[in-house]
mmCIF file of C-alpha atoms in Angstrom:
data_model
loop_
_atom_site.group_PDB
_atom_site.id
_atom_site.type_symbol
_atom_site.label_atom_id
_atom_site.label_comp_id
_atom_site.label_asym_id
_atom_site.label_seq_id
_atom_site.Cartn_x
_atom_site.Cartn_y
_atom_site.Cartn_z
ATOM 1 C CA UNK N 1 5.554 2.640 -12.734
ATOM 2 C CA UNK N 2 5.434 6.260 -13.741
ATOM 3 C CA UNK N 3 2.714 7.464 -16.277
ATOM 4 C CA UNK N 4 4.438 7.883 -19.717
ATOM 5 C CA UNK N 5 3.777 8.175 -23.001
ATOM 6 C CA UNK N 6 6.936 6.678 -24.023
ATOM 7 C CA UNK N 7 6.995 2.636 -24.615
ATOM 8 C CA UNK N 8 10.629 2.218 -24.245
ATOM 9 C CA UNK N 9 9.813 3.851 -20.758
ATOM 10 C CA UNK N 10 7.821 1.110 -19.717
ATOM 11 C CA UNK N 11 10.466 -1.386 -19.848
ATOM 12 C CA UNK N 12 10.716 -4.066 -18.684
ATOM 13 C CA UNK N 13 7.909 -5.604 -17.820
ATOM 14 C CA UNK N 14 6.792 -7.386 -15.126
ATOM 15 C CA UNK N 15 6.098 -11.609 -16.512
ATOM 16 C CA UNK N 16 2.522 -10.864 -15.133
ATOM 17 C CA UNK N 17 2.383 -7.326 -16.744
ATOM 18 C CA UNK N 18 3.480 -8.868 -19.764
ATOM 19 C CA UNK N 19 1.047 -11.702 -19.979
ATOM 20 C CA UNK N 20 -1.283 -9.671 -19.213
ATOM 21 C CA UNK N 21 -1.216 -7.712 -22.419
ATOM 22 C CA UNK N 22 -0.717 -10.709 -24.093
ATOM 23 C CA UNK N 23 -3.675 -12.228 -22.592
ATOM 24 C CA UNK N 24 -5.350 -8.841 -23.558
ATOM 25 C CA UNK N 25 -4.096 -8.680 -27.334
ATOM 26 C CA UNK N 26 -7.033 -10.750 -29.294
ATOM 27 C CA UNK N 27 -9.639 -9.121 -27.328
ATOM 28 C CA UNK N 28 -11.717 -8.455 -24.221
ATOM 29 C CA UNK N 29 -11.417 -10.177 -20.591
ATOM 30 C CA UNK N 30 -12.412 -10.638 -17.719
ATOM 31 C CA UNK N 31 -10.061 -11.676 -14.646
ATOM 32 C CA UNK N 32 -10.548 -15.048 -14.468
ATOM 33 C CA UNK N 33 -9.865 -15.657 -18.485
ATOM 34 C CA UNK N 34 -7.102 -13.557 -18.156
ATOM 35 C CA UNK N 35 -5.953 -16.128 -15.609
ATOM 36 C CA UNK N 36 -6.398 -19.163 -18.104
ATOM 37 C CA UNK N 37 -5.000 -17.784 -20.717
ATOM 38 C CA UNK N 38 -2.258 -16.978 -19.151
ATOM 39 C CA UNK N 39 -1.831 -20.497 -17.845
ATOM 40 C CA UNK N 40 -2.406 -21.908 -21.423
ATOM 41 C CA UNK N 41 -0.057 -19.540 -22.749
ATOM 42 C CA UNK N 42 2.626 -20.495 -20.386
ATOM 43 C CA UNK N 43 1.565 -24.219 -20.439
ATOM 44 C CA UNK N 44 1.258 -23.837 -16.483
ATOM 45 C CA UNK N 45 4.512 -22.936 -15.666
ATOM 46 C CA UNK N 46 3.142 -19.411 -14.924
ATOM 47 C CA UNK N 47 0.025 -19.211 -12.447
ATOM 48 C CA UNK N 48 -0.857 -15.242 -10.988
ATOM 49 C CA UNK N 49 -2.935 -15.489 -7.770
ATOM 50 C CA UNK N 50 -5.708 -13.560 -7.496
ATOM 51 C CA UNK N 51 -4.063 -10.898 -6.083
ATOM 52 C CA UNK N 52 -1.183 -10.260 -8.410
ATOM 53 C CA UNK N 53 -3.660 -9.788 -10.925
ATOM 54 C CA UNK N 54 -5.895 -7.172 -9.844
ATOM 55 C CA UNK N 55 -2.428 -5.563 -8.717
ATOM 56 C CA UNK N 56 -0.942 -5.528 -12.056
ATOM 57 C CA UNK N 57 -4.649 -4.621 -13.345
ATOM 58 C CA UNK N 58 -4.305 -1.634 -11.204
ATOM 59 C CA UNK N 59 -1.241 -0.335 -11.734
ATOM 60 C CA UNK N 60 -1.709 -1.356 -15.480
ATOM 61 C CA UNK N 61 -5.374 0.767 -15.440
ATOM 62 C CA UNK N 62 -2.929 3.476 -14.078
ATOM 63 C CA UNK N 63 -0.290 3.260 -17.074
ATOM 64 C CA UNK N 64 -3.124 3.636 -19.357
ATOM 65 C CA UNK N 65 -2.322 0.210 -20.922
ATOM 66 C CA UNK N 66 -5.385 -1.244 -20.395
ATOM 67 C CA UNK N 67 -9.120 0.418 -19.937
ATOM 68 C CA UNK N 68 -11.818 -0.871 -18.316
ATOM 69 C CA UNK N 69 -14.765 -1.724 -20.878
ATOM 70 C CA UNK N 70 -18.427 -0.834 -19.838
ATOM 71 C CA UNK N 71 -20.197 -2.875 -22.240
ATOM 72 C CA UNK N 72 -20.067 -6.803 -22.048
ATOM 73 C CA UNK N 73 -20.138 -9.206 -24.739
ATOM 74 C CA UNK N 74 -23.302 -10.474 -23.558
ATOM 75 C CA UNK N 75 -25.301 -9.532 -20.583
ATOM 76 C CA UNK N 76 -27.824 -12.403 -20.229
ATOM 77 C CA UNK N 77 -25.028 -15.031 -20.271
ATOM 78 C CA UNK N 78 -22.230 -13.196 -18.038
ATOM 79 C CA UNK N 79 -22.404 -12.570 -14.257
ATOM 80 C CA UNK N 80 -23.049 -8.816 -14.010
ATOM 81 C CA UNK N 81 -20.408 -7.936 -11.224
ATOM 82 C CA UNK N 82 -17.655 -9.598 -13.547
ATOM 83 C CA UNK N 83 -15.184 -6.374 -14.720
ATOM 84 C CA UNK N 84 -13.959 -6.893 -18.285
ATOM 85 C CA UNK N 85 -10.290 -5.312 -19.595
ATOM 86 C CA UNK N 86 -9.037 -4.423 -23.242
ATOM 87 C CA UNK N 87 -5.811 -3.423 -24.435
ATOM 88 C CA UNK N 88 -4.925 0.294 -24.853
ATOM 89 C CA UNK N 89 -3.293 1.316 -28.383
ATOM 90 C CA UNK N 90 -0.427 2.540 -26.179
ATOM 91 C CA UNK N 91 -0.576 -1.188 -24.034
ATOM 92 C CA UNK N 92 0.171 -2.422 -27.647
ATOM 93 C CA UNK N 93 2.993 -0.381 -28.374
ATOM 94 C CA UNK N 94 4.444 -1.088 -24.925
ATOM 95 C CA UNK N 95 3.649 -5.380 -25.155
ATOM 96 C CA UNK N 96 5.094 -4.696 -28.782
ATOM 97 C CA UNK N 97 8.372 -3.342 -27.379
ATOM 98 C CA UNK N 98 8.855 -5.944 -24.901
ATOM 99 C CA UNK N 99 8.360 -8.463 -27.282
ATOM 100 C CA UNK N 100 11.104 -6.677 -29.311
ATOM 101 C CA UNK N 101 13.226 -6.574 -26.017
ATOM 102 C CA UNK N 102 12.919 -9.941 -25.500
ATOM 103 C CA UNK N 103 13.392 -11.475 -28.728
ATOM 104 C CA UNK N 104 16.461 -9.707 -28.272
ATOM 105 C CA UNK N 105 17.808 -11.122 -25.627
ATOM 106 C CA UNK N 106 17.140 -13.903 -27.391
ATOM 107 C CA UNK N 107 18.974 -13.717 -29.967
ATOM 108 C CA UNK N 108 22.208 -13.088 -27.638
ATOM 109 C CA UNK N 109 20.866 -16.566 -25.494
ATOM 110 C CA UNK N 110 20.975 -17.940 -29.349
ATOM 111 C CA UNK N 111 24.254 -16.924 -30.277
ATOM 112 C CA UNK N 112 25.947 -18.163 -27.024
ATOM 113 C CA UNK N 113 24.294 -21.326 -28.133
ATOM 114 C CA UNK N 114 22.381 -21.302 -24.431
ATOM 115 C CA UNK N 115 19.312 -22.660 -26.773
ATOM 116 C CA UNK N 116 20.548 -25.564 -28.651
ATOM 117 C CA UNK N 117 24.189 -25.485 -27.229
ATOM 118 C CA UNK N 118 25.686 -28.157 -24.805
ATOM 119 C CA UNK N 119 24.525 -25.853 -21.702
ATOM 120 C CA UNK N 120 20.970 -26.199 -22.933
ATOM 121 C CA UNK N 121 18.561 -26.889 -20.273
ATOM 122 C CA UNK N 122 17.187 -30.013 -22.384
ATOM 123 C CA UNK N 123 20.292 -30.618 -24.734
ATOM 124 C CA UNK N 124 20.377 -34.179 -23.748
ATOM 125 C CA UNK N 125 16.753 -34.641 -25.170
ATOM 126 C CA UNK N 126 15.373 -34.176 -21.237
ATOM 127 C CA UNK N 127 11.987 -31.888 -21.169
ATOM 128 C CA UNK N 128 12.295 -28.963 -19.225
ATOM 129 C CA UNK H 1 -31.107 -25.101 -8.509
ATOM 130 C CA UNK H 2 -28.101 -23.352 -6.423
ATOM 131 C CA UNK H 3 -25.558 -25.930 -5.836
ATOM 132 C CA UNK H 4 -24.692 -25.643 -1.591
ATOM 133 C CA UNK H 5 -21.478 -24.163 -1.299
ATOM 134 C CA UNK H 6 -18.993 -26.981 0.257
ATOM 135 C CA UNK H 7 -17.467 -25.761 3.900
ATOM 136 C CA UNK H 8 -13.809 -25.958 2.575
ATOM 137 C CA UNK H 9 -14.329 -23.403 -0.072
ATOM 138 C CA UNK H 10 -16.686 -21.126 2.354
ATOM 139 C CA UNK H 11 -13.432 -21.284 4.724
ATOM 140 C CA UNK H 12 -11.040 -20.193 2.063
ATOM 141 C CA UNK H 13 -12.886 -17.143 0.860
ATOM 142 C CA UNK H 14 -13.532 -16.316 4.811
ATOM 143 C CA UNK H 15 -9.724 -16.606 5.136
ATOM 144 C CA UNK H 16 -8.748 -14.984 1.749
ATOM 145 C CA UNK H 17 -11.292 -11.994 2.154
ATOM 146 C CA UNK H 18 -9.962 -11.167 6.137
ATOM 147 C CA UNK H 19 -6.545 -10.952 4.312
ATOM 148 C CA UNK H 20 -7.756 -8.879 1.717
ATOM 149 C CA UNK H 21 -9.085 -6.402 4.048
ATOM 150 C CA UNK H 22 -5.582 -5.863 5.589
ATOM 151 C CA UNK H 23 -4.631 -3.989 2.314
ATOM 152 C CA UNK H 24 -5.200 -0.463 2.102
ATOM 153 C CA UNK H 25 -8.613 0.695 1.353
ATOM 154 C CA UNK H 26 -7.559 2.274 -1.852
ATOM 155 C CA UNK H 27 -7.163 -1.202 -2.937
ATOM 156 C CA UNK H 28 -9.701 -2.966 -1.288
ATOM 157 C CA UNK H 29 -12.491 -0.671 -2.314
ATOM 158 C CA UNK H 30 -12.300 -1.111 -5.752
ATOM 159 C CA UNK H 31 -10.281 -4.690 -6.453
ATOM 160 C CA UNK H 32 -11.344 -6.931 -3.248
ATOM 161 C CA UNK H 33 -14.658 -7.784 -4.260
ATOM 162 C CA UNK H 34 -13.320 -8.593 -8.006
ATOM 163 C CA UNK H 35 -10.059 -10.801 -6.336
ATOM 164 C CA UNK H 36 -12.643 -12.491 -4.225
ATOM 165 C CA UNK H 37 -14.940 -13.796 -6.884
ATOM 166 C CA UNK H 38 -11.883 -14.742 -8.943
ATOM 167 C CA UNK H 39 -10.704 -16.819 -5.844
ATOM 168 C CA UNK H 40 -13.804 -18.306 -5.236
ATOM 169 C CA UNK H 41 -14.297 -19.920 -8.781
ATOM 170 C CA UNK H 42 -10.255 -21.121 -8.532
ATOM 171 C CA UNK H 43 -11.559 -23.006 -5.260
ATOM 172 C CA UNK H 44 -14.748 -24.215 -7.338
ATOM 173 C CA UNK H 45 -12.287 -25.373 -10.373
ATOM 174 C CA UNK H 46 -10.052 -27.144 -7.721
ATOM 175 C CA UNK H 47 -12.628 -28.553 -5.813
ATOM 176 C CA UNK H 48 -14.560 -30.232 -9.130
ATOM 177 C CA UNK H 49 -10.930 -31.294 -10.150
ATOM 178 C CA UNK H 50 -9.155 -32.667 -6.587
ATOM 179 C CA UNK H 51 -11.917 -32.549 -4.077
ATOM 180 C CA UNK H 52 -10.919 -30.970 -0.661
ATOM 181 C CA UNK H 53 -7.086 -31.646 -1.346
ATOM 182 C CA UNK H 54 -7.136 -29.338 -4.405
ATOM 183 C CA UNK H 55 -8.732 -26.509 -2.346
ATOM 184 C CA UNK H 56 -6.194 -26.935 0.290
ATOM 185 C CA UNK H 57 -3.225 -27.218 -2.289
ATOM 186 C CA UNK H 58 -4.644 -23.664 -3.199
ATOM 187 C CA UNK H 59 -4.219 -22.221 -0.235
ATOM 188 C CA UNK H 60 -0.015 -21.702 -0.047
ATOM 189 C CA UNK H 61 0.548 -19.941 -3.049
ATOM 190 C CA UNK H 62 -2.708 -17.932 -3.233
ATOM 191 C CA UNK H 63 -2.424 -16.817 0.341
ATOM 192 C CA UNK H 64 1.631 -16.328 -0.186
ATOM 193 C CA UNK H 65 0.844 -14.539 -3.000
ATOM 194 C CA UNK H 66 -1.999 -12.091 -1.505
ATOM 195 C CA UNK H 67 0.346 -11.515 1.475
ATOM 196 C CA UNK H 68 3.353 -10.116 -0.747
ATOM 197 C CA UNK H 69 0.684 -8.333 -2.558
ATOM 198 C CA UNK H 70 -0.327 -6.543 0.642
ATOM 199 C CA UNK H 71 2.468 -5.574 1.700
ATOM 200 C CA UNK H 72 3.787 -4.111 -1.611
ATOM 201 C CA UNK H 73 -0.017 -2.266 -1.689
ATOM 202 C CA UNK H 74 0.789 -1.363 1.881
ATOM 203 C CA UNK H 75 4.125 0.057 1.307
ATOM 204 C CA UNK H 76 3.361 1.635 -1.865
ATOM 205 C CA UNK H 77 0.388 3.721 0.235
ATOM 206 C CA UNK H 78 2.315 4.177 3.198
ATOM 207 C CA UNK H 79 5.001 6.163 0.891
ATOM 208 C CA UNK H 80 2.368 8.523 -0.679
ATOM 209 C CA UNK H 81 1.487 9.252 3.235
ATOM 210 C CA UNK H 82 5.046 9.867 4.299
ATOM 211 C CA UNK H 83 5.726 12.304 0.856
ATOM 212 C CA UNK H 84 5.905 15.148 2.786
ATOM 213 C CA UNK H 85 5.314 18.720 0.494
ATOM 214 C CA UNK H 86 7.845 21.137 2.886
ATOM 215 C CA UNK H 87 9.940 18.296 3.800
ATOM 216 C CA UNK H 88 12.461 20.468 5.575
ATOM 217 C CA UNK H 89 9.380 21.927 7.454
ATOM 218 C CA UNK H 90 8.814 18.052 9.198
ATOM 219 C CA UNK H 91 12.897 17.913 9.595
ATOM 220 C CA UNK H 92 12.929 21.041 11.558
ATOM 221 C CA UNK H 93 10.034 20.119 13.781
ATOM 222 C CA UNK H 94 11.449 16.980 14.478
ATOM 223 C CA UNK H 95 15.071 18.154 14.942
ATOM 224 C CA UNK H 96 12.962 20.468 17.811
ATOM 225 C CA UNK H 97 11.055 17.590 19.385
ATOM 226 C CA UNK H 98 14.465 15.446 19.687
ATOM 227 C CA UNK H 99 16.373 18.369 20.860
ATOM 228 C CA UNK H 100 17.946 17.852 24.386
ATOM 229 C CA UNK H 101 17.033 22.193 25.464
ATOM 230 C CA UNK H 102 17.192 20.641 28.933
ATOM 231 C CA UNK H 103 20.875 19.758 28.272
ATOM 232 C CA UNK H 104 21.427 23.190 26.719
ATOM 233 C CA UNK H 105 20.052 24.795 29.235
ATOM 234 C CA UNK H 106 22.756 23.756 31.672
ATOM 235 C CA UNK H 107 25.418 23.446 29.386
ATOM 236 C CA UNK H 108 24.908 27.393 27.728
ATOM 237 C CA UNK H 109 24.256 30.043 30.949
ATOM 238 C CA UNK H 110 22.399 32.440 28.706
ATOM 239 C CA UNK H 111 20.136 30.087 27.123
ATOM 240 C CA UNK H 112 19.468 28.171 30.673
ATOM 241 C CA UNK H 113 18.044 32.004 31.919
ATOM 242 C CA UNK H 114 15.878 31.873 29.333
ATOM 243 C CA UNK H 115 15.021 28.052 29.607
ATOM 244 C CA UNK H 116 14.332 28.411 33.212
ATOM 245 C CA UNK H 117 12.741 32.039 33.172
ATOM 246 C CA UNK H 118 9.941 30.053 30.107
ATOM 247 C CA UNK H 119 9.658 27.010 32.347
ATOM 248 C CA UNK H 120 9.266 28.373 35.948
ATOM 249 C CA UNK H 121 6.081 26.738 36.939
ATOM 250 C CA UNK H 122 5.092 23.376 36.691
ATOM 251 C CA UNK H 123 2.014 24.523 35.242
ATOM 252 C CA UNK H 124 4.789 26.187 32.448
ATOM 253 C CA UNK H 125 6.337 22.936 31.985
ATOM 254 C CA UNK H 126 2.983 21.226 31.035
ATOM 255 C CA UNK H 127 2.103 23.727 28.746
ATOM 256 C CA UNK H 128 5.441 23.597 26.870
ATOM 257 C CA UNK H 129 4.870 19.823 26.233
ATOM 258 C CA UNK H 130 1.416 20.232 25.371
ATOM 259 C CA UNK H 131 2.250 23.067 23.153
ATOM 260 C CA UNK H 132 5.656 21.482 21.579
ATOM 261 C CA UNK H 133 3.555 18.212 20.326
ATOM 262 C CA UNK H 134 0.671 20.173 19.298
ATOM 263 C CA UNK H 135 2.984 22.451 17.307
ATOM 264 C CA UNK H 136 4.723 19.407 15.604
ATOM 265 C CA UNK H 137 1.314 17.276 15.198
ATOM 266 C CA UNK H 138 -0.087 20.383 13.092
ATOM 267 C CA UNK H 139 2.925 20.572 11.078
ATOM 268 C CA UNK H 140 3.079 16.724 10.014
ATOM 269 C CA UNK H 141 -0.298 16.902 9.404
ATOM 270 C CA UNK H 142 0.021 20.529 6.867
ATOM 271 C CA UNK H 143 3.123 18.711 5.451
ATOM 272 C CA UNK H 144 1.646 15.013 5.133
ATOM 273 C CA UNK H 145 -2.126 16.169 3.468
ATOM 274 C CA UNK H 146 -2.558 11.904 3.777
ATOM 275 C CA UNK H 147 -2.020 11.560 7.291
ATOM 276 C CA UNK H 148 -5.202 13.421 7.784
ATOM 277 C CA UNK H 149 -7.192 10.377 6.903
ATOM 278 C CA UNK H 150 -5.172 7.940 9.035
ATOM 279 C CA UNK H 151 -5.639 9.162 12.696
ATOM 280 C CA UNK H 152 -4.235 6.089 14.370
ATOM 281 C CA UNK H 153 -1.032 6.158 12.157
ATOM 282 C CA UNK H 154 -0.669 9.895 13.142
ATOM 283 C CA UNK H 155 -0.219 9.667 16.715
ATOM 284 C CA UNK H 156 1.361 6.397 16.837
ATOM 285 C CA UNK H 157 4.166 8.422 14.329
ATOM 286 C CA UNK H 158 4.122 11.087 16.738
ATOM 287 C CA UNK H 159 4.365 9.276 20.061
ATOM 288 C CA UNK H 160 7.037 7.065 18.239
ATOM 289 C CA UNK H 161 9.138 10.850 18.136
ATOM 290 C CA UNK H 162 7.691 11.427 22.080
ATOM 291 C CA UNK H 163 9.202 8.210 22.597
ATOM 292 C CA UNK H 164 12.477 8.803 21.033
ATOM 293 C CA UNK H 165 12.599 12.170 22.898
ATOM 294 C CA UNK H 166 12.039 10.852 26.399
ATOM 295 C CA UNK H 167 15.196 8.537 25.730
ATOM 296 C CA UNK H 168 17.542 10.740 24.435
ATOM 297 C CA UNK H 169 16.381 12.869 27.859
ATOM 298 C CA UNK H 170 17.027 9.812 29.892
ATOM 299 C CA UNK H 171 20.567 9.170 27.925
ATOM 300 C CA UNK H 172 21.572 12.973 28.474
ATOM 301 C CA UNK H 173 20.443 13.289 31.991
ATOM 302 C CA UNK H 174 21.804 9.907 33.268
ATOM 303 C CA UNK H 175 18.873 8.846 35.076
ATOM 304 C CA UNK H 176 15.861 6.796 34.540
ATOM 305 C CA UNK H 177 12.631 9.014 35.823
ATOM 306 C CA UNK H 178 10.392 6.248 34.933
ATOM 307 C CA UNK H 179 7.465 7.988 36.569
ATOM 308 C CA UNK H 180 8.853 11.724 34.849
ATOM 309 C CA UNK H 181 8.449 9.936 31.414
ATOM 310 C CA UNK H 182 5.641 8.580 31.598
ATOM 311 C CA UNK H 183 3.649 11.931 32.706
ATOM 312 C CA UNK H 184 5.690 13.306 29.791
ATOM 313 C CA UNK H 185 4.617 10.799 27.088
ATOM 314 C CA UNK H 186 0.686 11.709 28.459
ATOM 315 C CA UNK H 187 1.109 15.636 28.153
ATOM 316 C CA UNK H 188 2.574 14.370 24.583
ATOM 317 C CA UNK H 189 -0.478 12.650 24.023
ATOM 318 C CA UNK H 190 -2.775 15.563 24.999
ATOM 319 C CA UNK H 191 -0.671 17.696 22.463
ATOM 320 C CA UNK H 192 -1.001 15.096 19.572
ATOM 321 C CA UNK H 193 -4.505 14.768 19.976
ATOM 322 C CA UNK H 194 -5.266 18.522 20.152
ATOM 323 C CA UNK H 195 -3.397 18.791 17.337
ATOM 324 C CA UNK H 196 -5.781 16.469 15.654
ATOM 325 C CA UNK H 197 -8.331 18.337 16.976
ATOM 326 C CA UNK H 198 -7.782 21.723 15.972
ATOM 327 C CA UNK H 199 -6.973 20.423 12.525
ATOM 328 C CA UNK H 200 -10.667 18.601 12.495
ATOM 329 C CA UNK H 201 -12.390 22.148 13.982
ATOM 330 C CA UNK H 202 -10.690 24.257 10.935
ATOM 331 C CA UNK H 203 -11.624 21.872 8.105
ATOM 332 C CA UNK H 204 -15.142 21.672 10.133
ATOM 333 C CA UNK H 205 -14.713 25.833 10.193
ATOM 334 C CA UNK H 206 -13.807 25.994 6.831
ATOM 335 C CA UNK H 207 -16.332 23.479 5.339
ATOM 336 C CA UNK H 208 -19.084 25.539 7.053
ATOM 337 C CA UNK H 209 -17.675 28.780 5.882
ATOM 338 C CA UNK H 210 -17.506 27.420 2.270
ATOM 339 C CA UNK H 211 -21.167 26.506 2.605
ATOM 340 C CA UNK H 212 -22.489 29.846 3.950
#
């Protein structure tokens, strides 16, 4: 990824890029409730390792999408070497627009009845 | 009280931090300690949950995972090394170190004078090699401002171009001079590493100058 000041620019997103920021959006985190969240969010079905994340984290530190926060929500109940992340006003615009993008595609997915259409995944009441 | 750390998560965070330290240090430095304390409380999570099976079950796609990482890291650093500024200065040097002159020298009369008139000694011929590499290593290393810091990647890049040399010689000329080529690749060496060298003495020059 290239630095830009553009949103659009940024697109797309990587799914751990994107969680990311979504994981970001209510507030501060660190990396391993990042990780949760993201597996809540996705009800498990995606899991970053370790590594992925402090990739993304760097290249998304890079992007200026997210900024590394000095002060911690509480000292005397966190661990001290834990590193905590918030969203960038410009990481908003740029999770905004992907959101955009994808409800998007959506809608096309929608209209070719992929969703709720006879070629739906769990059409015959299976779970996916 | 500090609860004993079990031997199965101990061996994971052995194995996951020797992996980590294959990625370049512009990663490691700043994001291995971080990765490693966010892999060690996955390994406490699965361990509480599964016991020694949910460590293990960790270990494919977290060490998958940190090897494609790596690499990607790896490749992504390797091309900020290889970006050369004067790219056409690296071509030409190259194009001059993979250059069969002993060929032209045979095949154009003029040039061979020349050729043999330079090279008359044997004493010539090592100092052409010497010189040739040294020439080239200071080049890559003005054009490639990264390669500085990676010593070992600089002359293995360098006596991978010695090497290609020494075959397109033994292509041209025919014959295999096993013992020929491997003198050659040594006076290569020498070159390579003076170029280093000299490079180290005028930073260590200028760094001195700066300070007086």
């Amino acid at each position: 990824m290239k630095f830009t000041d553009k949103p659009e620019e940024m697109l797309p997103l990587s799914p751990a890029v994107f969680h990311i920021l979504l994981a970001l959006a209510d507030g501060e985190r660190h990396g391993y409730s990042i990780m949760r969240e993201i597996a809540e969010q996705t009800g498990g079905t995606l899991r970053i390792g370790p590594t992925t994340l402090y990739r993304s984290i760097k290249h998304m530190l890079e992007n200026n999408l997210i900024t590394e926060v000095d002060e911690r929500p509480d000292p005397a109940l966190d661990d001290e070497r834990r590193r905590y992340y918030r969203i960038t006003s410009f990481g908003k615009l740029v999770a905004s627009a992907e959101a955009r993008r994808l409800e998007q595609a959506l809608g096309v997915a929608r209209n070719k009845a992929l969703l709720n259409g006879p070629l739906a995944p769990n059409a015959d009441g299976g779970t996916h | 009280m500090r609860t004993r750390m079990p031997r199965i998560i101990a061996c994971s965070l052995l194995l996951y931090r020797w992996l980590l330290s294959l990625a370049p240090d512009e990663f490691s430095d700043e994001y291995a300690a971080p990765a490693l304390q966010l892999f060690r409380q996955c390994c406490w999570d699965a361990y509480r949950e599964h016991g020694v099976r949910g460590v293990l079950l960790l270990w494919f796609p977290t060490f998958i995972d940190a090897f494609h990482g790596i690499l990607a890291e790896q490749s992504i650093a390797l091309k900020q090394i290889f970006c050369p500024r004067l790219g056409w200065l690296v071509a030409l040097a190259l194009s001059c170190v993979l250059f069969p002159f002993y060929w032209l020298s045979r095949a154009w009369i003029p040039f061979g004078y020349l050729f043999n008139f330079i090279f008359a000694t044997p004493q010539a011929y090592i100092s052409g090699h010497i010189i040739l590499f040294c020439i080239t290593g200071l080049i890559a290393l003005f054009a490639m401002p990264s390669l500085r810091k990676h010593m070992q990647l600089y002359i293995l890049c360098l006596m991978l171009g010695a090497f290609a040399e020494e075959i397109i010689q033994m292509l041209i000329n025919a014959h295999p001079g096993l013992h020929k080529d491997a003198r050659n690749l040594l006076l290569d060496l020498c070159g390579i590493v003076l170029g280093y060298l000299l490079l180290r003495f005028w930073q260590s020059w200028h760094a001195w100058k700066v300070a007086h």
